[in-house]
Short mmCIF file of C-alpha atoms in Angstrom, two decimals:
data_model
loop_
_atom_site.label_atom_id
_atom_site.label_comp_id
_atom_site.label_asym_id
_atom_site.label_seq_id
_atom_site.Cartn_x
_atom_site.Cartn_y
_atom_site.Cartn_z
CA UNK K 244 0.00 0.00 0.00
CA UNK K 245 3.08 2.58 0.91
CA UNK K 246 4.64 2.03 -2.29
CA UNK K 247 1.48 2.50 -4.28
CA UNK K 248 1.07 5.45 -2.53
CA UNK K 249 4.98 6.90 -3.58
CA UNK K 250 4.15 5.66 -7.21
CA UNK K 251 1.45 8.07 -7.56
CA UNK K 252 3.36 10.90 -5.72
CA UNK K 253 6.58 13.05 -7.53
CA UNK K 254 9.52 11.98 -5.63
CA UNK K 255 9.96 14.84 -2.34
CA UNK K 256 6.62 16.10 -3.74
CA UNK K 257 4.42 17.91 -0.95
CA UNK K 258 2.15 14.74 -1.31
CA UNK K 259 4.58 12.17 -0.19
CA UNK K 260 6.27 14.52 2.43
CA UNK K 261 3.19 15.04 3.76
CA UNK K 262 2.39 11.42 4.04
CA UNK K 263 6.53 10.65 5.39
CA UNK K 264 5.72 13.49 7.89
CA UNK K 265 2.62 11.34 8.88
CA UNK K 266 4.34 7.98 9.61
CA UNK K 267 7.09 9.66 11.71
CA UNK K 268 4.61 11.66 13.81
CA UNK K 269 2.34 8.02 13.88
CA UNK K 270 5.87 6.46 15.34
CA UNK K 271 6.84 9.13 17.94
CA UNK K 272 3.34 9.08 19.58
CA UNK K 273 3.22 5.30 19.98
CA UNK K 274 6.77 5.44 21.38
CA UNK K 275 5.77 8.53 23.73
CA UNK K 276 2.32 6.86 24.35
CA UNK K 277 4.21 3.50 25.21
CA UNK K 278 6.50 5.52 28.10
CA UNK K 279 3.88 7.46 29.40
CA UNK K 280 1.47 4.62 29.80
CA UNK K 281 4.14 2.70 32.29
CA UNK K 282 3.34 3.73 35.89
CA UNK K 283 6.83 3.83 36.67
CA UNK K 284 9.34 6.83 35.13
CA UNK K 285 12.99 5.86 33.37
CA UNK K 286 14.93 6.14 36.13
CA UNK K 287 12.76 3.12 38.25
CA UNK K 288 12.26 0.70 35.11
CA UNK K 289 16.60 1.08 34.20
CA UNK K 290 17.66 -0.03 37.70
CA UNK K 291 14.60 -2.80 37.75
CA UNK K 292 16.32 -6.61 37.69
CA UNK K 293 14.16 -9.67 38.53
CA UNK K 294 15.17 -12.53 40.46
CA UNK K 295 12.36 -14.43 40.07
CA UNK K 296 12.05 -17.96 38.38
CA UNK K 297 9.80 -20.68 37.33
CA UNK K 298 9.40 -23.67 38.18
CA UNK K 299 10.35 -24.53 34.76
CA UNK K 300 13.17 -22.78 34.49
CA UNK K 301 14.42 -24.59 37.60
CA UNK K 302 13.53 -28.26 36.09
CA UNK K 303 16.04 -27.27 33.31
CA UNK K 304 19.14 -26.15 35.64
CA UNK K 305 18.18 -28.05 38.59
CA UNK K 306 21.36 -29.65 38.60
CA UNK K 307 23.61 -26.10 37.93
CA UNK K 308 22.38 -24.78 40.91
CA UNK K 309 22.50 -24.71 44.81
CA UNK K 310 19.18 -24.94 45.99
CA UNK K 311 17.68 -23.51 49.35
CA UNK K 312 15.16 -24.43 51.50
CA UNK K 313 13.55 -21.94 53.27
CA UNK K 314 10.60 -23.24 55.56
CA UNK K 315 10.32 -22.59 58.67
CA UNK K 316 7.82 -23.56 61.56
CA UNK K 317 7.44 -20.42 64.25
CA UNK K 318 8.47 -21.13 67.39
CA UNK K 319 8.78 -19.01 70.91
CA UNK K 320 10.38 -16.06 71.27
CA UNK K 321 13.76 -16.99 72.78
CA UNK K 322 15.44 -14.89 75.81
CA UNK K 323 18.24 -13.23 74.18
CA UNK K 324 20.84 -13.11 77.04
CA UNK K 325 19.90 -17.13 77.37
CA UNK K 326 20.95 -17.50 73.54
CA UNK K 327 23.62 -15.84 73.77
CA UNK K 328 25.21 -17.70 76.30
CA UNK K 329 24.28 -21.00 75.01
CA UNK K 330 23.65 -21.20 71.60
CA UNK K 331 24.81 -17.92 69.76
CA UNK K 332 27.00 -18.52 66.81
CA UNK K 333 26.95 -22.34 67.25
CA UNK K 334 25.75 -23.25 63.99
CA UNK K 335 26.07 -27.38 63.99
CA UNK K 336 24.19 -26.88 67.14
CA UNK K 337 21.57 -24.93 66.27
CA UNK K 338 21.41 -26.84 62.31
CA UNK K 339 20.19 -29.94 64.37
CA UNK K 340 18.11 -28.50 66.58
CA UNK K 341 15.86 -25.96 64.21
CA UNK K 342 15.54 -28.04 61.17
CA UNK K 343 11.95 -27.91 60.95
CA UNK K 344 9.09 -31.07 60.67
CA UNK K 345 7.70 -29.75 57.20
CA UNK K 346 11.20 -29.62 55.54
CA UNK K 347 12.26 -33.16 56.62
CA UNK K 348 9.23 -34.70 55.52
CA UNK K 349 8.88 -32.70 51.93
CA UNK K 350 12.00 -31.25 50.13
CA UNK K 351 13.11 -30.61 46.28
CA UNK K 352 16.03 -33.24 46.08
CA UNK K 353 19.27 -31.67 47.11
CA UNK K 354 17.92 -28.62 49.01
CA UNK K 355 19.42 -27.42 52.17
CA UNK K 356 17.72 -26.35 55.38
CA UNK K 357 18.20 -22.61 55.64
CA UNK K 358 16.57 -22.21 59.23
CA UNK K 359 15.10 -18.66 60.52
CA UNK K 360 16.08 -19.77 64.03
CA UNK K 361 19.80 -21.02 63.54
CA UNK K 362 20.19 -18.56 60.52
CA UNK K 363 19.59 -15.42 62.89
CA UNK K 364 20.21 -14.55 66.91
CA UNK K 365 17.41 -12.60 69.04
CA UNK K 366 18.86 -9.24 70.47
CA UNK K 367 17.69 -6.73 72.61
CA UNK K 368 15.45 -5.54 70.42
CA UNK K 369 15.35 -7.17 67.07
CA UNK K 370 13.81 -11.05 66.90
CA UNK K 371 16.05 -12.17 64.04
CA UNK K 372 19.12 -10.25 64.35
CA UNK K 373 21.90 -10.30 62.25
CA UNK K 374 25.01 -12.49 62.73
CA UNK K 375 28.71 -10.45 61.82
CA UNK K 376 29.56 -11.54 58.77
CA UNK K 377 32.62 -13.82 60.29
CA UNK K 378 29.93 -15.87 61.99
CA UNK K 379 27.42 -15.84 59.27
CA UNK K 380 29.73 -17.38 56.70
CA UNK K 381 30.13 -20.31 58.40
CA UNK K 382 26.39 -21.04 58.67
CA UNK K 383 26.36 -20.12 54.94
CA UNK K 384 29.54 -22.90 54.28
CA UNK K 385 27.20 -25.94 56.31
CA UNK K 386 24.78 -24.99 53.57
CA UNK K 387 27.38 -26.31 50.89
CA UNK K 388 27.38 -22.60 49.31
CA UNK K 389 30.35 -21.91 46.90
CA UNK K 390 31.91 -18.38 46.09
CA UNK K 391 30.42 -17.70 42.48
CA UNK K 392 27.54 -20.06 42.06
CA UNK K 393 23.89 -19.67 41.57
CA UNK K 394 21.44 -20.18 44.45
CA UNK K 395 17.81 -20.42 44.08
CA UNK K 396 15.86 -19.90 47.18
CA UNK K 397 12.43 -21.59 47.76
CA UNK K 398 10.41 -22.13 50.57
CA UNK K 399 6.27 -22.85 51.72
CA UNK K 400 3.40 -21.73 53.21
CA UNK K 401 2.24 -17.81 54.08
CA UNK K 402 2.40 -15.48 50.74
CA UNK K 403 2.54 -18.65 48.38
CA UNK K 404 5.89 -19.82 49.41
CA UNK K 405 6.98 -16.43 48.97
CA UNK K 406 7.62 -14.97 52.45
CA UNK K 407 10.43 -17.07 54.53
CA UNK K 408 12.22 -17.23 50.64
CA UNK K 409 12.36 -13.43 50.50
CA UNK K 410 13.58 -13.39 53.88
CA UNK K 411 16.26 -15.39 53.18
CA UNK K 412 17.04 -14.06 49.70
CA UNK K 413 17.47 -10.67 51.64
CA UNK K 414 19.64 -11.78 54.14
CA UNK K 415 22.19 -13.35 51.63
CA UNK K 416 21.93 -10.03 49.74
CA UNK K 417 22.47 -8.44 52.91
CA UNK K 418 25.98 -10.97 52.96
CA UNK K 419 27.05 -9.56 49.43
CA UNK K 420 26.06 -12.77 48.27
CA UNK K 421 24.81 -11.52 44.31
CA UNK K 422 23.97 -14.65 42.14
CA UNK K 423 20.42 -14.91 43.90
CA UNK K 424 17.31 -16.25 42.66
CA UNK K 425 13.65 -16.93 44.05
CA UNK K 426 11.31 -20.45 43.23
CA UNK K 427 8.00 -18.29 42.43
CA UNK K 428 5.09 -20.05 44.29
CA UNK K 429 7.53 -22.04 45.97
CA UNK K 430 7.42 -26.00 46.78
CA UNK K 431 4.27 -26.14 46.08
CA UNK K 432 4.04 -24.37 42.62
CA UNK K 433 7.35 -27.07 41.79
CA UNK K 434 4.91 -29.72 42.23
CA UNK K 435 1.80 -28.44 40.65
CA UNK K 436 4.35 -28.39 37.59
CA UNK K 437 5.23 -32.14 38.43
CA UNK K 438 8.83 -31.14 40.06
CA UNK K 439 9.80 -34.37 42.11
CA UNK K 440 10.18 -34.27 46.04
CA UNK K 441 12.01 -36.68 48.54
CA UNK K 442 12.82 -36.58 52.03
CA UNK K 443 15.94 -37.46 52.36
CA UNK K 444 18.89 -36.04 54.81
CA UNK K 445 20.50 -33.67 52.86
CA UNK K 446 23.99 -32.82 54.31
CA UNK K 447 26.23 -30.56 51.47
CA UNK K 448 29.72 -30.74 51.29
CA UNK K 449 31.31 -27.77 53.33
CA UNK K 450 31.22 -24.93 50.78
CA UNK K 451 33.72 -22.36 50.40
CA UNK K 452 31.43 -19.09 50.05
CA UNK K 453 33.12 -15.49 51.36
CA UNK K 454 31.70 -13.12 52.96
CA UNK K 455 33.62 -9.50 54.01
CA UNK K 456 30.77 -7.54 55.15
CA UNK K 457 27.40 -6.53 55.62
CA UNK K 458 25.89 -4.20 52.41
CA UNK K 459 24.17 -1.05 54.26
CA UNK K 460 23.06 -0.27 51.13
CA UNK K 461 20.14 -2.75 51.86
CA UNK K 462 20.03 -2.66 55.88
CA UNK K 463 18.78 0.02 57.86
CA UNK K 464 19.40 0.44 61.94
CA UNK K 465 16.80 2.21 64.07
CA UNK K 466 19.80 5.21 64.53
CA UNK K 467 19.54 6.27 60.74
CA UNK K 468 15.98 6.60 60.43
CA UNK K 469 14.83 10.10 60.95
CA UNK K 470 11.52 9.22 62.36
CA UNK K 471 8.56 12.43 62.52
CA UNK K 472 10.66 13.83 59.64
CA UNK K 473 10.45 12.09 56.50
CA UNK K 474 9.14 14.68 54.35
CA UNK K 475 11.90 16.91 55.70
CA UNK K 476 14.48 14.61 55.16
CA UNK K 477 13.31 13.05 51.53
CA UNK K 478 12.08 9.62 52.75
CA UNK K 479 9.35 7.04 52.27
CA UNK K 480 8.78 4.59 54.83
CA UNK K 481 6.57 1.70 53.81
CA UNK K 482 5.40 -0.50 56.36
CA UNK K 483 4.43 -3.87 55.01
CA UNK K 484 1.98 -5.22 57.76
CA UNK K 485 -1.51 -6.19 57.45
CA UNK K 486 -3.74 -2.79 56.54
CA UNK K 487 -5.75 -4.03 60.28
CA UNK K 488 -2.41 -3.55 61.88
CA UNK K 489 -1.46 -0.31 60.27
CA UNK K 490 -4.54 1.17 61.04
CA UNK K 491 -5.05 0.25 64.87
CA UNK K 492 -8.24 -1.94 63.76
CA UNK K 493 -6.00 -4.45 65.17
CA UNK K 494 -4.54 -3.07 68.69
CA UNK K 495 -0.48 -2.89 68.33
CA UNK K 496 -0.63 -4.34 72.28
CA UNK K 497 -2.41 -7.43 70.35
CA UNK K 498 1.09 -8.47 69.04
CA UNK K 499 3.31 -6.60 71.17
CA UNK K 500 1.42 -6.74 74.79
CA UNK K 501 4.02 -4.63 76.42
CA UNK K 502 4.42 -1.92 74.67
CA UNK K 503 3.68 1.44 75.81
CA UNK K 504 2.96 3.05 71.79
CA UNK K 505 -0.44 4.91 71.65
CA UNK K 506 -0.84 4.55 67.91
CA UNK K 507 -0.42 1.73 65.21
CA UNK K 508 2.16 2.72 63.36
CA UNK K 509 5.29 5.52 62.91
CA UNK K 510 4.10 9.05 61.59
CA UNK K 511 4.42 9.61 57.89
CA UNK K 512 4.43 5.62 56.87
CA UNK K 513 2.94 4.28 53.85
CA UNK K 514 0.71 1.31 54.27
CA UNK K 515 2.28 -1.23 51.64
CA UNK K 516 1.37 -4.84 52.65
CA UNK K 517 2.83 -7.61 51.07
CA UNK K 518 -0.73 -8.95 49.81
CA UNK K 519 -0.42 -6.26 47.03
CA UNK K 520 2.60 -7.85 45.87
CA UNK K 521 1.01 -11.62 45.57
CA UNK K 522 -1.09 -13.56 44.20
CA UNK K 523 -1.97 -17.36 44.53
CA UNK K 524 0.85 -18.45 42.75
CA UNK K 525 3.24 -15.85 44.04
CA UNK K 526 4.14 -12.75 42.92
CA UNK K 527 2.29 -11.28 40.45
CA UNK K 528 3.45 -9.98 37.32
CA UNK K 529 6.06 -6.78 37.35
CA UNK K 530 3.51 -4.87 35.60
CA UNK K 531 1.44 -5.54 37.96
CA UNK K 532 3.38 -4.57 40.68
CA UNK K 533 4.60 -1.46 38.97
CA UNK K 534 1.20 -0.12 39.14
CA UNK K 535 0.83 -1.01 42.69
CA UNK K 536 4.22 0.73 43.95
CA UNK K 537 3.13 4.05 41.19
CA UNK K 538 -0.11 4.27 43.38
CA UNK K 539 2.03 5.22 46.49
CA UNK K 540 3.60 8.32 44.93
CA UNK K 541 7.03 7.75 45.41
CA UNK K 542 9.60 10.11 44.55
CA UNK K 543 13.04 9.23 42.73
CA UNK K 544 15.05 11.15 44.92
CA UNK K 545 14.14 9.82 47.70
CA UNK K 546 15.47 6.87 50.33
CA UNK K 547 13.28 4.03 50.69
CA UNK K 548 12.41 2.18 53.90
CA UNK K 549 10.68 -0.94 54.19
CA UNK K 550 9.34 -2.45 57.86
CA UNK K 551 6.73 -4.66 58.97
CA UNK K 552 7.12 -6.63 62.58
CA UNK K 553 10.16 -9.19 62.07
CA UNK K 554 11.30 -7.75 59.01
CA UNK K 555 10.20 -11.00 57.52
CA UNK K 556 6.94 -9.43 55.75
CA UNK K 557 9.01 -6.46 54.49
CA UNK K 558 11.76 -9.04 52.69
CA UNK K 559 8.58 -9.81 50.17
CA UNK K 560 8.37 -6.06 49.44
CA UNK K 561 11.63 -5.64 49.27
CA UNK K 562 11.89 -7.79 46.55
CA UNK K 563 9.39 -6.36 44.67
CA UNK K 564 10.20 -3.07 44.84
CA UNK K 565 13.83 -4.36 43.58
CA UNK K 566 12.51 -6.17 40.57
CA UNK K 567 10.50 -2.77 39.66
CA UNK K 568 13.79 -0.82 40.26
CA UNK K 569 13.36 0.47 43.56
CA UNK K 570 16.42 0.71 45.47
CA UNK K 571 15.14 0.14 49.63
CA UNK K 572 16.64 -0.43 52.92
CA UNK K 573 14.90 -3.06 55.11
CA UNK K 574 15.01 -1.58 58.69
CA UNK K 575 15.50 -5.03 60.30
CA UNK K 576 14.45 -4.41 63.87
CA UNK K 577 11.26 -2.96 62.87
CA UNK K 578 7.89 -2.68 64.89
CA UNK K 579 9.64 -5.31 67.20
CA UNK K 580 12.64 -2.56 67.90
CA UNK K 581 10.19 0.24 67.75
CA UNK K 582 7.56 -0.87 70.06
CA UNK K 583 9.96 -1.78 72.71
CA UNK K 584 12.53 0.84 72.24
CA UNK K 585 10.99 4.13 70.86
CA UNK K 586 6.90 3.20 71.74
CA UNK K 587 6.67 6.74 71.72
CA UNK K 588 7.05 7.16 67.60
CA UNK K 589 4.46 5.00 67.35
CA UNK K 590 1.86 7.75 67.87
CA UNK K 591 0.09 7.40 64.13
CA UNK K 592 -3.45 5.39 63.53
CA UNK K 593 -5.89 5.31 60.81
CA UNK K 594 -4.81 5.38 56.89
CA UNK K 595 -2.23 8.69 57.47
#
């Protein structure tokens, strides 16, 4: 049809210029139209990565990978000063004693037990507290994990699989551990797809990972935050608990019975709870969760905070706010630090 149209126009005639001019202006505006629809400007979607895979995808390089297991079974809250004496950085100790019912009885072959309760110690104020990195590597090594090699994460349960798994994928983040990768929907997804399970003891050969430090980048301590002035200070704090908890329609002193906070949650937060991130099968698409994270208005200059209780809720936004190209800092202690150390900056209830 074009070039029947040029035959019957003089070559650089105002016909056919007219009708060049028409095509260009046709491909600019679905270019411009294409940007502009996507709730999320240039500088979130060129930093966006996504460490998500498939159950598929796994089947294929199954055998290229370390796999993780990430269940885990709550237990009670252990007396710091107790674990500390006994137990704290004891890691074959702690490997025996917190390997969890559900993981021994249902496991991809191969996978390791990454436990929340051997993984992490309980401080003063923070539940699952973070190991130095001296300590921490060793824990990592039991797990069989190797400087430079992949490891996909997977776990069960709460958030389609999805919560304990972001957890963990955080914390090895956290480690400066980079070649990361999440099971979407988890153990049970891999057998809805007809992935194989065993129980089997799975005990790796002693890896040889390294890790130097901790990456602030991605952790936040309760000192840094400049609570009652985010606005001031260029900062959105997103708080990834249920919207009942947020908004005081369930009582703070409900999970926390001893704190002394008047309100539900710090002033200036952002109710963000990880049920807008995930779906039945995990999380839902990045499109999806672009248009999510573009309905709370945040700005590209500013520094991100996520929080929840544990921290554990907050991993699941964490991750997608990374794979939509949100840089965030996980404050780690969260409402378990805050309620306990600062109740008085929790003085915020309703939906502001």
């Amino acid at each position: 049809m074009i070039s029947l149209f040029f035959k019957r126009c003089a070559p650089f005639s105002s016909c056919s210029l007219t009708f060049l001019s028409v095509i260009i202006l046709s491909i600019i505006n679905i270019n411009i139209s294409s940007v502009n629809c996507h709730p999320l400007d240039s500088y979130f979607r060129a930093m966006s990565t996504n460490p998500i895979v498939t159950p598929q995808w796994l089947m294929q390089n199954v055998n290229k990978v370390r796999l993780i297991d990430a269940t885990y079974a709550p237990t009670a809250t252990r007396d710091y000063k107790e674990f500390k004496t006994k137990c704290y950085g004891n890691f074959d100790l702690l490997t025996k004693n917190n390997t969890v019912a559900a993981y021994t009885g249902e496991h991809i072959p191969g996978a390791a037990h990454f436990g929340l309760d051997s993984a992490y110690f309980p401080s003063q104020y923070i539940k699952f507290d973070l190991y130095p990195p001296e300590h921490f590597e060793k824990y990592l090594r039991l797990l069989g994990i190797n400087n430079d090699e992949q490891v996909v994460i997977y776990s069960r349960g709460p958030a389609a699989g999805m919560m304990f798994a972001s957890r963990a994928y955080w914390t090895l983040k956290a480690y400066g551990l980079t070649n990361l990768s999440l099971l979407n929907g988890g153990l049970d997804a891999w057998k809805a797809a007809g992935g194989p399970t065993d129980n089997s003891v799975v005990t790796p050969k002693l890896g040889n990972v390294n890790v130097k430090s901790l990456d602030n980048t991605i952790l936040a301590k309760f000192e840094e935050i400049p609570f009652n002035e985010f606005a001031e200070n260029k900062v959105d704090y997103l708080d990834a608990r249920t919207t009942p908890q947020f908004t005081g329609e369930e009582p703070l002193n409900k999970t926390f019975p001893d704190t002394k906070a008047t309100g539900s949650h710090v002033t200036g937060a952002i109710s963000f709870p990880m049920a807008k991130v995930i779906g039945p099968d995990g999380f839902i698409s990045q499109q999806d969760v672009d248009a999510q994270i573009a309905n709370l208005g945040l700005k590209s200059g500013n520094q991100v905070y996520v929080a929840c209780n544990t921290g554990i809720q907050a991993s699941v936004i964490f991750v997608a706010l990374e794979r939509s190209g949100i840089k965030a800092k996980l404050y780690n202690g969260s409402m378990t630090e805050l309620a306990s150390r600062a109740p008085e900056l929790v003085n915020a209830t309703g939906n502001n």
